[in-house]
PDB file of C-alpha atoms in Angstrom:
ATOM      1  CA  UNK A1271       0.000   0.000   0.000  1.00 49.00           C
ATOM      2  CA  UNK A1272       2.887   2.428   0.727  1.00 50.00           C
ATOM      3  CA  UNK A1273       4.416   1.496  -2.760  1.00 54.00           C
ATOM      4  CA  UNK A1274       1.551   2.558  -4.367  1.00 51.00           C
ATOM      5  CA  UNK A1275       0.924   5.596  -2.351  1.00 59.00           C
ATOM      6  CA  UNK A1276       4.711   6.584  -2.695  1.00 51.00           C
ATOM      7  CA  UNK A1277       4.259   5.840  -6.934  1.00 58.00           C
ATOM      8  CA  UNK A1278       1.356   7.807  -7.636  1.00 60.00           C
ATOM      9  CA  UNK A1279       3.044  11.094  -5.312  1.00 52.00           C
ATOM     10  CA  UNK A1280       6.165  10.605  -7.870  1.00 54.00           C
ATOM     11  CA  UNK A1281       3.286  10.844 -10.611  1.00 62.00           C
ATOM     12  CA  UNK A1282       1.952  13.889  -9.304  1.00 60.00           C
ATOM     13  CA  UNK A1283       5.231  14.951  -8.842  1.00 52.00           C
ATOM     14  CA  UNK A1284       6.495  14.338 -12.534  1.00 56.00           C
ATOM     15  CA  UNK A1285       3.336  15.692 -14.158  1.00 55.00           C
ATOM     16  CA  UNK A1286       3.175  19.038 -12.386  1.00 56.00           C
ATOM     17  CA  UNK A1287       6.974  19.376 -13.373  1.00 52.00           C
ATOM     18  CA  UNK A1288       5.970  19.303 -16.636  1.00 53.00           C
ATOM     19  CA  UNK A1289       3.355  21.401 -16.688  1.00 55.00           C
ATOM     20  CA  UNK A1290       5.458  24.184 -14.619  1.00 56.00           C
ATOM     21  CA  UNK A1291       7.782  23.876 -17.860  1.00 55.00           C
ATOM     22  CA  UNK A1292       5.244  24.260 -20.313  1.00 53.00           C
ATOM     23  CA  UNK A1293       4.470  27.543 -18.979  1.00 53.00           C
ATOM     24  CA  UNK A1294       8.203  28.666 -18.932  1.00 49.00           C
ATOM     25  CA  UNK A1295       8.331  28.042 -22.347  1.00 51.00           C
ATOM     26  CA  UNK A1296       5.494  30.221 -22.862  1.00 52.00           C
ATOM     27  CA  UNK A1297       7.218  33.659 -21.852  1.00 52.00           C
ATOM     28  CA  UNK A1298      10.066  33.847 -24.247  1.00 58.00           C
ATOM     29  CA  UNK A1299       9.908  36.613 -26.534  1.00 57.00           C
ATOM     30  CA  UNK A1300      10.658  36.819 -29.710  1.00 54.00           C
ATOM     31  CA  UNK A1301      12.945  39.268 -30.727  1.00 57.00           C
ATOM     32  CA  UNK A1302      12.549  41.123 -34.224  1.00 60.00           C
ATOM     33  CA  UNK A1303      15.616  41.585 -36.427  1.00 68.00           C
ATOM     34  CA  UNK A1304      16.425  45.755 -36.475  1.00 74.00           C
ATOM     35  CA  UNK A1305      15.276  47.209 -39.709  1.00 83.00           C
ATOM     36  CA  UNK A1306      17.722  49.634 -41.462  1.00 88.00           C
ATOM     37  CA  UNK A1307      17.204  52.573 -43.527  1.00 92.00           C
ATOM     38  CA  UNK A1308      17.356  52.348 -46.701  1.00 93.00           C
ATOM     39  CA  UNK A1309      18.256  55.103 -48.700  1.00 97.00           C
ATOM     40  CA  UNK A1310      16.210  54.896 -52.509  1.00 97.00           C
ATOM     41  CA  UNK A1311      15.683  58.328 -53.323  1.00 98.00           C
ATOM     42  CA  UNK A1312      15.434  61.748 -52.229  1.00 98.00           C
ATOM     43  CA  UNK A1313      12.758  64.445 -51.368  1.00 98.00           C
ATOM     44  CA  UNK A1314      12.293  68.311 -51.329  1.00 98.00           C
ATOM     45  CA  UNK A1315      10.003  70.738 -49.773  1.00 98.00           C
ATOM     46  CA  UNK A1316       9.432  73.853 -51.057  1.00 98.00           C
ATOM     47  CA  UNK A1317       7.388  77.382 -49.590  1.00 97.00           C
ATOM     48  CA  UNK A1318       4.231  77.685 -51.460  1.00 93.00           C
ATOM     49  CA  UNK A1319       4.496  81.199 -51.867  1.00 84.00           C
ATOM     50  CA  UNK A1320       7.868  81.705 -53.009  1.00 90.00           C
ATOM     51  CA  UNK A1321       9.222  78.163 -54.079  1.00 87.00           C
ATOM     52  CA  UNK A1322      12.304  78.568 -51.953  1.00 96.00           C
ATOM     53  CA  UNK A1323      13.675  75.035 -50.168  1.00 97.00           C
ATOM     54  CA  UNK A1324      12.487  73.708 -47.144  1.00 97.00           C
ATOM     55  CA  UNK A1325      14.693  70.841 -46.613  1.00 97.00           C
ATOM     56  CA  UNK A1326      15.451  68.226 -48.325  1.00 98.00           C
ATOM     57  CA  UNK A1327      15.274  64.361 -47.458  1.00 98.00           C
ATOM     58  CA  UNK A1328      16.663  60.988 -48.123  1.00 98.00           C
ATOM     59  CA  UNK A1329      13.645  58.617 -48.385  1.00 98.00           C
ATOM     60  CA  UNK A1330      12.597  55.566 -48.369  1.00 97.00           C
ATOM     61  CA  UNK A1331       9.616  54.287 -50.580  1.00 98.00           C
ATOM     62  CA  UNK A1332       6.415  52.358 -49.510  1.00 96.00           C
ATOM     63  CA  UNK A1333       4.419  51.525 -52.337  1.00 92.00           C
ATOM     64  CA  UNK A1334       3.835  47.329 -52.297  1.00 93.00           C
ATOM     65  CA  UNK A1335       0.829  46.394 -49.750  1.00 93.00           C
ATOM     66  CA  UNK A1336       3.460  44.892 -47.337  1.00 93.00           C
ATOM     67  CA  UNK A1337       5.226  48.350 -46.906  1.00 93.00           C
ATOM     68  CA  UNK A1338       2.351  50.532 -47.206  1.00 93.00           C
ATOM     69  CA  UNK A1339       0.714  48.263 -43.954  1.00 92.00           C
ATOM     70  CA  UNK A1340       4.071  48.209 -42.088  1.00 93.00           C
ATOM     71  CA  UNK A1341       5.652  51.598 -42.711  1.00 95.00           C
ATOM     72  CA  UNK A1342       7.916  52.513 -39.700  1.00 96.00           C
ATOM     73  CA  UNK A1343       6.845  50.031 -37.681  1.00 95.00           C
ATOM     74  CA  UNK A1344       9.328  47.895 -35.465  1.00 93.00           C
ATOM     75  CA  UNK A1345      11.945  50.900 -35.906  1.00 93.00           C
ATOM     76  CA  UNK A1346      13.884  52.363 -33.125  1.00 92.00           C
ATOM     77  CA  UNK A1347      13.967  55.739 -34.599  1.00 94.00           C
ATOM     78  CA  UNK A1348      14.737  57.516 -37.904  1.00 96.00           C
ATOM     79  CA  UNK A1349      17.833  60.187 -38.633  1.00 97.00           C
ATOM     80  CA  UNK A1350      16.722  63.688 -39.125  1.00 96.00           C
ATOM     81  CA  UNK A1351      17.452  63.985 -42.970  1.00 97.00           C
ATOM     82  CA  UNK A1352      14.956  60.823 -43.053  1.00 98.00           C
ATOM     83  CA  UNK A1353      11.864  60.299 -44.320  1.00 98.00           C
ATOM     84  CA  UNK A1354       9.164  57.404 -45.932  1.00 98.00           C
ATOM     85  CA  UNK A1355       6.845  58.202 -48.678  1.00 98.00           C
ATOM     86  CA  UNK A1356       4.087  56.187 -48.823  1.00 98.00           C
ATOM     87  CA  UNK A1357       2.855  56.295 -53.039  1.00 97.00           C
ATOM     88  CA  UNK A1358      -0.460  55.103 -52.986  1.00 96.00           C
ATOM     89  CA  UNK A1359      -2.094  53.672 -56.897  1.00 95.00           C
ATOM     90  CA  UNK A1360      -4.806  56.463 -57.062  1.00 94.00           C
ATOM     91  CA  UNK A1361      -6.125  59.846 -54.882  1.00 97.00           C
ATOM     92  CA  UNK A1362      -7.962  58.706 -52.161  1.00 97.00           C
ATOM     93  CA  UNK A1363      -8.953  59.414 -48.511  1.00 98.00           C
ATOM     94  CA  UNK A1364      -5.984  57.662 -45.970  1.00 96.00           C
ATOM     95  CA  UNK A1365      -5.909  56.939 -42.322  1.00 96.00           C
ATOM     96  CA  UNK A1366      -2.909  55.620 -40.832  1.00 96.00           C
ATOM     97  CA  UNK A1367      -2.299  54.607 -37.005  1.00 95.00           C
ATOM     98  CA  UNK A1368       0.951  54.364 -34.927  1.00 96.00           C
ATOM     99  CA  UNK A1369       0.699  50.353 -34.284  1.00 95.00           C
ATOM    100  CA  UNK A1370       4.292  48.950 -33.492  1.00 95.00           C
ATOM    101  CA  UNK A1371       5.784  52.659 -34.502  1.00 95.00           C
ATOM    102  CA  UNK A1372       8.077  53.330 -31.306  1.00 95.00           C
ATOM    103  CA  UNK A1373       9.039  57.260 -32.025  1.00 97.00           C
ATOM    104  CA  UNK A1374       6.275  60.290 -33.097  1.00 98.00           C
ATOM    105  CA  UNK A1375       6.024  61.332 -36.015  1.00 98.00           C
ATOM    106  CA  UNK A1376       4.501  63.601 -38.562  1.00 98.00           C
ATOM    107  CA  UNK A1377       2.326  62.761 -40.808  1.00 98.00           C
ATOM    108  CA  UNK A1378       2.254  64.559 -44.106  1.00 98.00           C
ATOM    109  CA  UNK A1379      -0.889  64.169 -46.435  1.00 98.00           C
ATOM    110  CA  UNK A1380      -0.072  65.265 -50.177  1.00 98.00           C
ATOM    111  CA  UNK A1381      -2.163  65.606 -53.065  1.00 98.00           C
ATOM    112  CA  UNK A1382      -1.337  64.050 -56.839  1.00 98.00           C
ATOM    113  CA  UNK A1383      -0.491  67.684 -57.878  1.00 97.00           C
ATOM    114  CA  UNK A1384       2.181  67.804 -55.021  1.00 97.00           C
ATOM    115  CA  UNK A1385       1.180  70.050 -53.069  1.00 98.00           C
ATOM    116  CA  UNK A1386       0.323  69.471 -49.550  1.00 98.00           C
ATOM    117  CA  UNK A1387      -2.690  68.921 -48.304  1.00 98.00           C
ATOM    118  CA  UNK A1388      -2.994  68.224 -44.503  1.00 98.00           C
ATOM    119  CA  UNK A1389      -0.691  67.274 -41.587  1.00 98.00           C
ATOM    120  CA  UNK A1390      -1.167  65.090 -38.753  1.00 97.00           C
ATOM    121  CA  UNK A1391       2.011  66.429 -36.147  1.00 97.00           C
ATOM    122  CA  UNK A1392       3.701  64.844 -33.340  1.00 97.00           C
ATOM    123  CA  UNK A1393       1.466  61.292 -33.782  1.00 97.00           C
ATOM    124  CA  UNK A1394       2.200  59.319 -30.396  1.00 97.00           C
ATOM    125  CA  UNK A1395       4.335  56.164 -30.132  1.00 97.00           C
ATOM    126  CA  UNK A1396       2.022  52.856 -30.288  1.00 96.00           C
ATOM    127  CA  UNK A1397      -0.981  54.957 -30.603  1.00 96.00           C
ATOM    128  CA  UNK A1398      -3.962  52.736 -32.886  1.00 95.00           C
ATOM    129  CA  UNK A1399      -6.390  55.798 -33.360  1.00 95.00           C
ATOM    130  CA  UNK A1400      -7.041  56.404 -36.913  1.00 96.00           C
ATOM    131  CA  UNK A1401      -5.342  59.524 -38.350  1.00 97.00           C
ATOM    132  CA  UNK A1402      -7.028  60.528 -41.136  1.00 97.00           C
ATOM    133  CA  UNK A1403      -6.139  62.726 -44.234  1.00 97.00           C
ATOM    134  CA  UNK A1404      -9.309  64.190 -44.025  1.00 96.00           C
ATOM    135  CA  UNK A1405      -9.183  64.887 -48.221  1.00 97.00           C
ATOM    136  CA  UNK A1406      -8.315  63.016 -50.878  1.00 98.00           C
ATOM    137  CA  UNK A1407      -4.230  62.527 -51.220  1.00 98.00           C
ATOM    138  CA  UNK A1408      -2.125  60.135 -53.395  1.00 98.00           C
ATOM    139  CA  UNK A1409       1.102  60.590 -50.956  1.00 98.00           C
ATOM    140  CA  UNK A1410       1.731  61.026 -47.651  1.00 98.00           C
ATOM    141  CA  UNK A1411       5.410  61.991 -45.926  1.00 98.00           C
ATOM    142  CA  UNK A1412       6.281  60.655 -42.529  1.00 98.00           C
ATOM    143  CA  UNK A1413       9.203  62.566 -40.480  1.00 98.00           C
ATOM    144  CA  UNK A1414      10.015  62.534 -37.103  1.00 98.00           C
ATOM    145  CA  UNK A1415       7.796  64.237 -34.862  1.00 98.00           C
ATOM    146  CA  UNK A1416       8.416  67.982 -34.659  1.00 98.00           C
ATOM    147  CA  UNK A1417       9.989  68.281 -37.774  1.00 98.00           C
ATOM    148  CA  UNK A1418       7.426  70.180 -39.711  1.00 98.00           C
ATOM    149  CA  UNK A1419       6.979  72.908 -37.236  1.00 98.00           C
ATOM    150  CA  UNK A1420      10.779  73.234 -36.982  1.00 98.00           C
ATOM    151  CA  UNK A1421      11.137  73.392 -40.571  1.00 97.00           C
ATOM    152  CA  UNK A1422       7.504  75.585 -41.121  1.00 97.00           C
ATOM    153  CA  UNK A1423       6.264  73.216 -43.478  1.00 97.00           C
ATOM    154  CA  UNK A1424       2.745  74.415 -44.199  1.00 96.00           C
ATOM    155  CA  UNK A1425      -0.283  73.599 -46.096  1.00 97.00           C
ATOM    156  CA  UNK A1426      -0.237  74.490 -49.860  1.00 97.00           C
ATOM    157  CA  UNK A1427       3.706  73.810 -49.730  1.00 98.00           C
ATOM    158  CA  UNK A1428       4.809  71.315 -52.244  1.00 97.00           C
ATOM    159  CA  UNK A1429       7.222  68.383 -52.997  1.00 98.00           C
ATOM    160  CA  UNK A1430       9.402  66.697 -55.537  1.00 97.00           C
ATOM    161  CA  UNK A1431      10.910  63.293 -55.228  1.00 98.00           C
ATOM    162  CA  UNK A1432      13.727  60.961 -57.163  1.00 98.00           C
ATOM    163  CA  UNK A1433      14.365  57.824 -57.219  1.00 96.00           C
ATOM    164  CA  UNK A1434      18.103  57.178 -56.815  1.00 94.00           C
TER     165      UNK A1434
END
């Protein structure tokens, strides 16, 4: 009777082992591979009124449905002289949300005739409200957060772009 009282204990013993480890292997993260910049073209912004230069950018392009859905995300942070330009097939109304984007940025909201045509500035870290364009744009311009105040980037300003 002891035997068998002392085998099932070893049972409970060995089953609630495992079951401890199951959940251990349950908390590892997984850790995402850093995405770099990559550098495919370059952007200016001029004054509306007087067509003098902004600033100018290197950019990035997001254009397939992959990189138009991901954009910044899982990205420490971006270099001043940065930017992504999102290129969209037709004008249309946009929203776009801060899901997995770790640093604030401003959103820029462009027409097809270049010029632009809203601004969305300083969107929060992680934030998953919609951000709308509010009109119909075909581009939209994301710095880092800040940047188009510094810079007085204003509505009715326009853009030109390259591919390198």
């Amino acid at each position: 009777m002891i035997n068998f009282k002392f085998k099932n204990w070893v049972s409970i013993l060995v089953f609630s082992l495992v079951i401890i480890s199951c959940k251990e292997e349950a908390k590892k993260t997984i850790l995402t591979q850093q995405i770099e910049f990559s550098h495919e073209g370059d952007l200016s912004i001029y004054v509306n009124s007087t067509d003098s230069l902004r600033t100018r950018l290197n950019i990035e392009f997001a254009e397939t449905d992959y990189e138009t859905q991901t954009g910044l995300m899982y990205r420490k942070s971006m270099e001043k002289n940065q930017g992504m330009l999102f290129i969209f097939p037709d004008e249309a109304v946009h929203s776009f949300y801060m899901k997995n984007t770790e640093f604030a940025l401003d959103i820029i909201y462009i027409k097809e005739d270049m010029t632009i045509a809203s601004m969305q500035e300083n969107a929060q870290p992680l934030n998953e409200s919609g951000l709308s364009s509010l009109v119909p744009i075909k581009y939209v311009l994301e710095i880092n957060g800040g940047l188009a105040e510094e810079w007085g980037i204003s509505i009715g300003d326009n853009i030109t772009f390259n591919r390198n």
